[in-house]
mmCIF file of C-alpha atoms in Angstrom:
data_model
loop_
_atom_site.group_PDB
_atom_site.id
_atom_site.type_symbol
_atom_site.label_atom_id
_atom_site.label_comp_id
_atom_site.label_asym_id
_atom_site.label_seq_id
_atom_site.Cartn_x
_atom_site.Cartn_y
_atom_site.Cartn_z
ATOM 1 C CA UNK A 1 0.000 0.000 0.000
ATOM 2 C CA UNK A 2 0.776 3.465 -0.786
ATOM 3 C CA UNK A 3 1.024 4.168 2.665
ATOM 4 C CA UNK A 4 3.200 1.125 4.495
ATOM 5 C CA UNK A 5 6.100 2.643 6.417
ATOM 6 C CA UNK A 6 4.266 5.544 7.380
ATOM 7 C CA UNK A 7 4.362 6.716 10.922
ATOM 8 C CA UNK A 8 1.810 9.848 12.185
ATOM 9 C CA UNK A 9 1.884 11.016 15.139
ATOM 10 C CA UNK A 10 -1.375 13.568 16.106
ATOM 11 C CA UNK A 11 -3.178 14.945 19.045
ATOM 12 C CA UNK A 12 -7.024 14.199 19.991
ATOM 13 C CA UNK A 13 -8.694 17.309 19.782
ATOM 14 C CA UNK A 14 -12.447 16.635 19.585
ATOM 15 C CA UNK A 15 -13.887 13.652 20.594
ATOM 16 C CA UNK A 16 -17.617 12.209 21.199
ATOM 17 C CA UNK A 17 -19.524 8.745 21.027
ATOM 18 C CA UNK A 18 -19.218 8.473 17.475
ATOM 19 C CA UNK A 19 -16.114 10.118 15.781
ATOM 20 C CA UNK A 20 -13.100 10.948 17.263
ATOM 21 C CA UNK A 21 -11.315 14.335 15.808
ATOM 22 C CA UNK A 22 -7.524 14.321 15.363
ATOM 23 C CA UNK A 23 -4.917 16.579 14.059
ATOM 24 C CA UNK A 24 -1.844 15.687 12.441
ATOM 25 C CA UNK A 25 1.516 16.599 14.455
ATOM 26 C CA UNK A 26 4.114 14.830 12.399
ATOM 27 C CA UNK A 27 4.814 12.154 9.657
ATOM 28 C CA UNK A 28 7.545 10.401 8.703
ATOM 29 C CA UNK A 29 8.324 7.723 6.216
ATOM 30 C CA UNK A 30 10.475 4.734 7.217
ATOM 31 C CA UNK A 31 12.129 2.945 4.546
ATOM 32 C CA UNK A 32 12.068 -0.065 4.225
ATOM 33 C CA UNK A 33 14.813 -2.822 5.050
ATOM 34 C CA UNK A 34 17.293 -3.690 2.202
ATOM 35 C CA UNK A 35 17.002 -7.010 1.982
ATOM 36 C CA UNK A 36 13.292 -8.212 2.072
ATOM 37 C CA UNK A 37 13.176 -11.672 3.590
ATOM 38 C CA UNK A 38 10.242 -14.258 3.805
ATOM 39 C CA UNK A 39 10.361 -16.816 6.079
ATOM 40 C CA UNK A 40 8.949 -20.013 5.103
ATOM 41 C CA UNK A 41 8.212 -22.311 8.524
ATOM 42 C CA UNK A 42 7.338 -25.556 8.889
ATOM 43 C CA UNK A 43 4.243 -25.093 11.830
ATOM 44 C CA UNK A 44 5.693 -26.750 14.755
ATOM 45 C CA UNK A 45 3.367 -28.050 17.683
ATOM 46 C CA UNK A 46 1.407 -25.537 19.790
ATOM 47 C CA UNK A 47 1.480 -22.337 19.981
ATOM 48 C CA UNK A 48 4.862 -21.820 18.809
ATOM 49 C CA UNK A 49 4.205 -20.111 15.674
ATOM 50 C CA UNK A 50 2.562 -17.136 17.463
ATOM 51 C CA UNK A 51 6.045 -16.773 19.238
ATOM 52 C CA UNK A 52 8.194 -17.360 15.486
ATOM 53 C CA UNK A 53 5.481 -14.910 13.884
ATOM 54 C CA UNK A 54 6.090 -12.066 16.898
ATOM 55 C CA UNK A 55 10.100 -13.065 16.710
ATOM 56 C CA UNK A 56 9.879 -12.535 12.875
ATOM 57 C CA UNK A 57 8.117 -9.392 12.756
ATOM 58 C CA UNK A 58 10.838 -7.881 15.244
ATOM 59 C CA UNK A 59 13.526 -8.895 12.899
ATOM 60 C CA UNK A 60 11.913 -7.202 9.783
ATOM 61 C CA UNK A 61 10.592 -10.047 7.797
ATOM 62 C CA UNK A 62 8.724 -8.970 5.036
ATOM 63 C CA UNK A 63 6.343 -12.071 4.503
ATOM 64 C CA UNK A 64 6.052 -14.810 6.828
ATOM 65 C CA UNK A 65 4.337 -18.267 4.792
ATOM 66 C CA UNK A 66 3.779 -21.405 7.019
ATOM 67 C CA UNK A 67 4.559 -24.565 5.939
ATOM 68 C CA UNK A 68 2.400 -27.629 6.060
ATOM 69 C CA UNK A 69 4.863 -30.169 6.137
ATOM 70 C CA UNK A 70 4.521 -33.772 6.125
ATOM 71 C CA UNK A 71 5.924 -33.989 9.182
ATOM 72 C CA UNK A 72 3.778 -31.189 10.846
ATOM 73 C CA UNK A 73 1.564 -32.711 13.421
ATOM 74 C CA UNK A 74 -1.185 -30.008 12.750
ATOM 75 C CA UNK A 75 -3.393 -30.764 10.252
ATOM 76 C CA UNK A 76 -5.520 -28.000 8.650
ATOM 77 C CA UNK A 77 -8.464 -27.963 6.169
ATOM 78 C CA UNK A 78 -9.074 -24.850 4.552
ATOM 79 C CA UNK A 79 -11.428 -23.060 7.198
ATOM 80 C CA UNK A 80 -8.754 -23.492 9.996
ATOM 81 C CA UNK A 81 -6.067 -22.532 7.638
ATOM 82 C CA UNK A 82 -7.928 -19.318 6.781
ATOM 83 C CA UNK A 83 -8.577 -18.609 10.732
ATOM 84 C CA UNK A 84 -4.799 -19.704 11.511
ATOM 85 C CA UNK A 85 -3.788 -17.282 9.198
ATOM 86 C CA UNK A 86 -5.839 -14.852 10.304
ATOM 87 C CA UNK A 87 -4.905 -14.838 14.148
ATOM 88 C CA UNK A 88 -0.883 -14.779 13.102
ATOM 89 C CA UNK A 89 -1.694 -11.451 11.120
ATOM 90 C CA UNK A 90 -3.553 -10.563 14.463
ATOM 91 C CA UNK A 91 0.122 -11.739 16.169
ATOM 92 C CA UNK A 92 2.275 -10.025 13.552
ATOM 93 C CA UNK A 93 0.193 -6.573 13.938
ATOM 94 C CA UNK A 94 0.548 -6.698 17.255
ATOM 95 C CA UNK A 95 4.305 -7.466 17.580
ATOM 96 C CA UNK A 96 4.924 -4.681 15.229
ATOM 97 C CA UNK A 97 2.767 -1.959 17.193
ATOM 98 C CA UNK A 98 4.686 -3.557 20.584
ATOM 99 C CA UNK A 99 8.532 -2.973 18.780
ATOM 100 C CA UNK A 100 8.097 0.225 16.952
ATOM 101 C CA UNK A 101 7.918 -2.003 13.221
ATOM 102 C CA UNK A 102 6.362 0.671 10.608
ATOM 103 C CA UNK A 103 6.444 -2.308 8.096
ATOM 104 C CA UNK A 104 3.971 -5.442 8.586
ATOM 105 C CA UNK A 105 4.989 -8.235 7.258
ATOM 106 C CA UNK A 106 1.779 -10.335 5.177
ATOM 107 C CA UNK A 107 1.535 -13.495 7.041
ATOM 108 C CA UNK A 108 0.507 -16.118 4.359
ATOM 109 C CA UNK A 109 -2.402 -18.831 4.694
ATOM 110 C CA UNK A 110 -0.320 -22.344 4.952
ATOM 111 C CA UNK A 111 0.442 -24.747 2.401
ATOM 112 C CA UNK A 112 2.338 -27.173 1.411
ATOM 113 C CA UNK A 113 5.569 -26.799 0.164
ATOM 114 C CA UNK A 114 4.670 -27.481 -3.436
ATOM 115 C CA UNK A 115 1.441 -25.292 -3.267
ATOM 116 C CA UNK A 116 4.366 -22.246 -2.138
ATOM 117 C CA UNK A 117 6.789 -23.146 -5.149
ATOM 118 C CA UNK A 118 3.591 -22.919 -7.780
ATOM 119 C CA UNK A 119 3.064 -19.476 -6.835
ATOM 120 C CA UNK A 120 6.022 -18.879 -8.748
ATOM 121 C CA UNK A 121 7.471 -15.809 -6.699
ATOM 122 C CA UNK A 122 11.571 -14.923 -7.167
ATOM 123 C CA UNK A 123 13.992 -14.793 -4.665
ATOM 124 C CA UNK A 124 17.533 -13.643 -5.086
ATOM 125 C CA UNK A 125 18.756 -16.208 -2.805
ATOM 126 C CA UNK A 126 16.551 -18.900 -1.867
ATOM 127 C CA UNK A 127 17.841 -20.910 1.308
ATOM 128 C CA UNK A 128 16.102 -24.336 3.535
ATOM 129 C CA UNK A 129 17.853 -25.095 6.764
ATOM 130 C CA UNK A 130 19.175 -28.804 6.817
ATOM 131 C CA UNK A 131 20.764 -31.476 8.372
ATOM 132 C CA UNK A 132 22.279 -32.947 5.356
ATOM 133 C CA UNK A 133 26.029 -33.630 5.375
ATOM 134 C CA UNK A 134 26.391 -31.435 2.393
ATOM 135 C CA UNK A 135 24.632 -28.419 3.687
ATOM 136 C CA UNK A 136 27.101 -24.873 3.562
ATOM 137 C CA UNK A 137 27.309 -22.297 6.246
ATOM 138 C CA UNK A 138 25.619 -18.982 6.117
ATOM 139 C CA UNK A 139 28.138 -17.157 6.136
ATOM 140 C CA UNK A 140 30.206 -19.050 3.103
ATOM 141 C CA UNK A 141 26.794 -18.719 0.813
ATOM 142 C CA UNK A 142 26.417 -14.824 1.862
ATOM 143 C CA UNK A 143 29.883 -14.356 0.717
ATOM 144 C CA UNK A 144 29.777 -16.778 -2.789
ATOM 145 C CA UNK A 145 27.091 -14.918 -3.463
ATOM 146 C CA UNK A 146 28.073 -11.307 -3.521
ATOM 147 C CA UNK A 147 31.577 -12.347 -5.070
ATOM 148 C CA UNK A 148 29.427 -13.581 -7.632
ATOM 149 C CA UNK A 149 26.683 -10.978 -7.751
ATOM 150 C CA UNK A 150 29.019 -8.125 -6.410
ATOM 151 C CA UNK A 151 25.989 -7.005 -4.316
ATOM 152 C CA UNK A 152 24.239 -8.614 -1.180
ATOM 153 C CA UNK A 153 20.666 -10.340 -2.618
ATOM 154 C CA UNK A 154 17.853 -7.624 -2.245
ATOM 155 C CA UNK A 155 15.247 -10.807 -1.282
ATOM 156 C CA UNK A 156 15.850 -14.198 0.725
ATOM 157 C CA UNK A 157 13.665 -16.986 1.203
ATOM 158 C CA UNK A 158 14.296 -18.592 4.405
ATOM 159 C CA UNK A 159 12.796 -22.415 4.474
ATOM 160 C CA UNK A 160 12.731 -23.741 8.026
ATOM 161 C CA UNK A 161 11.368 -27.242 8.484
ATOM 162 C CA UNK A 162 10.105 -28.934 11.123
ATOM 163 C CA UNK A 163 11.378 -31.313 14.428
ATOM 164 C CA UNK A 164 14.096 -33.179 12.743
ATOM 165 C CA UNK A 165 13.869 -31.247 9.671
ATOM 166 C CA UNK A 166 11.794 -31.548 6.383
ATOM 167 C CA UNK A 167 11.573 -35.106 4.816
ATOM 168 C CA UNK A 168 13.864 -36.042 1.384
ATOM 169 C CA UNK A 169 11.102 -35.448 -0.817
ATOM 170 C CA UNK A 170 10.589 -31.628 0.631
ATOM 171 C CA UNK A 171 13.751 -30.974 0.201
ATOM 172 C CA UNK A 172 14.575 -32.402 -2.928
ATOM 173 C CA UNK A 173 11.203 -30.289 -4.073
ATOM 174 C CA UNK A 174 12.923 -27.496 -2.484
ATOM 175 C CA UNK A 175 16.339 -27.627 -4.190
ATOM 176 C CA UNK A 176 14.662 -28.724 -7.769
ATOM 177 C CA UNK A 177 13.512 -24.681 -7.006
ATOM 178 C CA UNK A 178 17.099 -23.540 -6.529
ATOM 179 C CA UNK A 179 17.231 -23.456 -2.524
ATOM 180 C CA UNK A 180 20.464 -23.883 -1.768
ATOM 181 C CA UNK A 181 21.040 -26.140 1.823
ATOM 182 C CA UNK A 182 22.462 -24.505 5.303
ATOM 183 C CA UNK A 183 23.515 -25.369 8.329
ATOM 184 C CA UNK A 184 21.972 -23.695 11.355
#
């Protein structure tokens, strides 16, 4: 929206049972964060993803998409998916009015893993946390990259699996999409 990153700050000066009158004191326009990063998470048990969704709005995440993966012990059909969703945007709205955030991130409704690839969105660098014996520090993938690129990546996708990480076939899906694996 034309207006994200906008902070106003006013003064009540007429107020009644129906409307409340305001005028303007100050606006400012934050810009947003370099590097716009989604975080894709596996759901984990409980209420844990309220606490990732608060965690990942402090950080600056710029879309949050939850992960239904096999291994996720919630199951959703598409009415709780649409009311999970809703109640993390609830969480992320919150933990950006509690930190000072002027940018929310959109929290997504989950899927699957394949139902997230067919969306088809692009990613600079697209990253899934692993276990794998073959899977690259951080910090060695941050630095290929902009001696390749000669610039840091502008978006990230973050893919974070679940308890004992995603199964072989999500992450073979994952890296037939160009996620490349780290260590965490």
């Amino acid at each position: 929206p034309a207006d994200a990153g906008r902070e106003l700050t006013a003064e009540i000066v007429a107020a009644d049972s129906a409307a409340i009158q305001l005028r303007k004191l100050h606006d400012a326009q934050t810009p947003p964060l370099r590097c716009q990063i989604t975080l894709g998470q596996a759901i984990p048990k409980g209420k844990n993803t309220d606490l990732i969704v608060q965690k990942a709005v402090e950080i600056g995440a710029a879309e949050i998409a939850p992960i239904l993966s096999d291994r996720t012990v919630v199951r959703l059909d598409e009415e709780n998916a649409a009311a999970k969703q809703e109640k993390w945007q609830t969480v992320a709205i919150e933990a950006a009015k509690q930190c000072g955030q002027n940018w929310l991130p959109q929290v997504h409704v989950p899927q699957t893993m394949a139902q997230f690839f067919n969306e088809r969105r692009r990613f600079d660098l697209q990253l899934i946390g692993s276990l794998q014996s073959d899977a690259v520090h951080l910090k060695k993938i941050l630095a290929d990259y902009e001696s390749e690129h000669g610039d840091r990546p502008r978006s990230v996708l973050m893919l974070v699996g679940p308890e004992g990480d995603f199964p072989p076939a999500e992450l073979s899906l994952a890296r037939s999409h160009g996620c490349r694996p780290i260590t965490l």
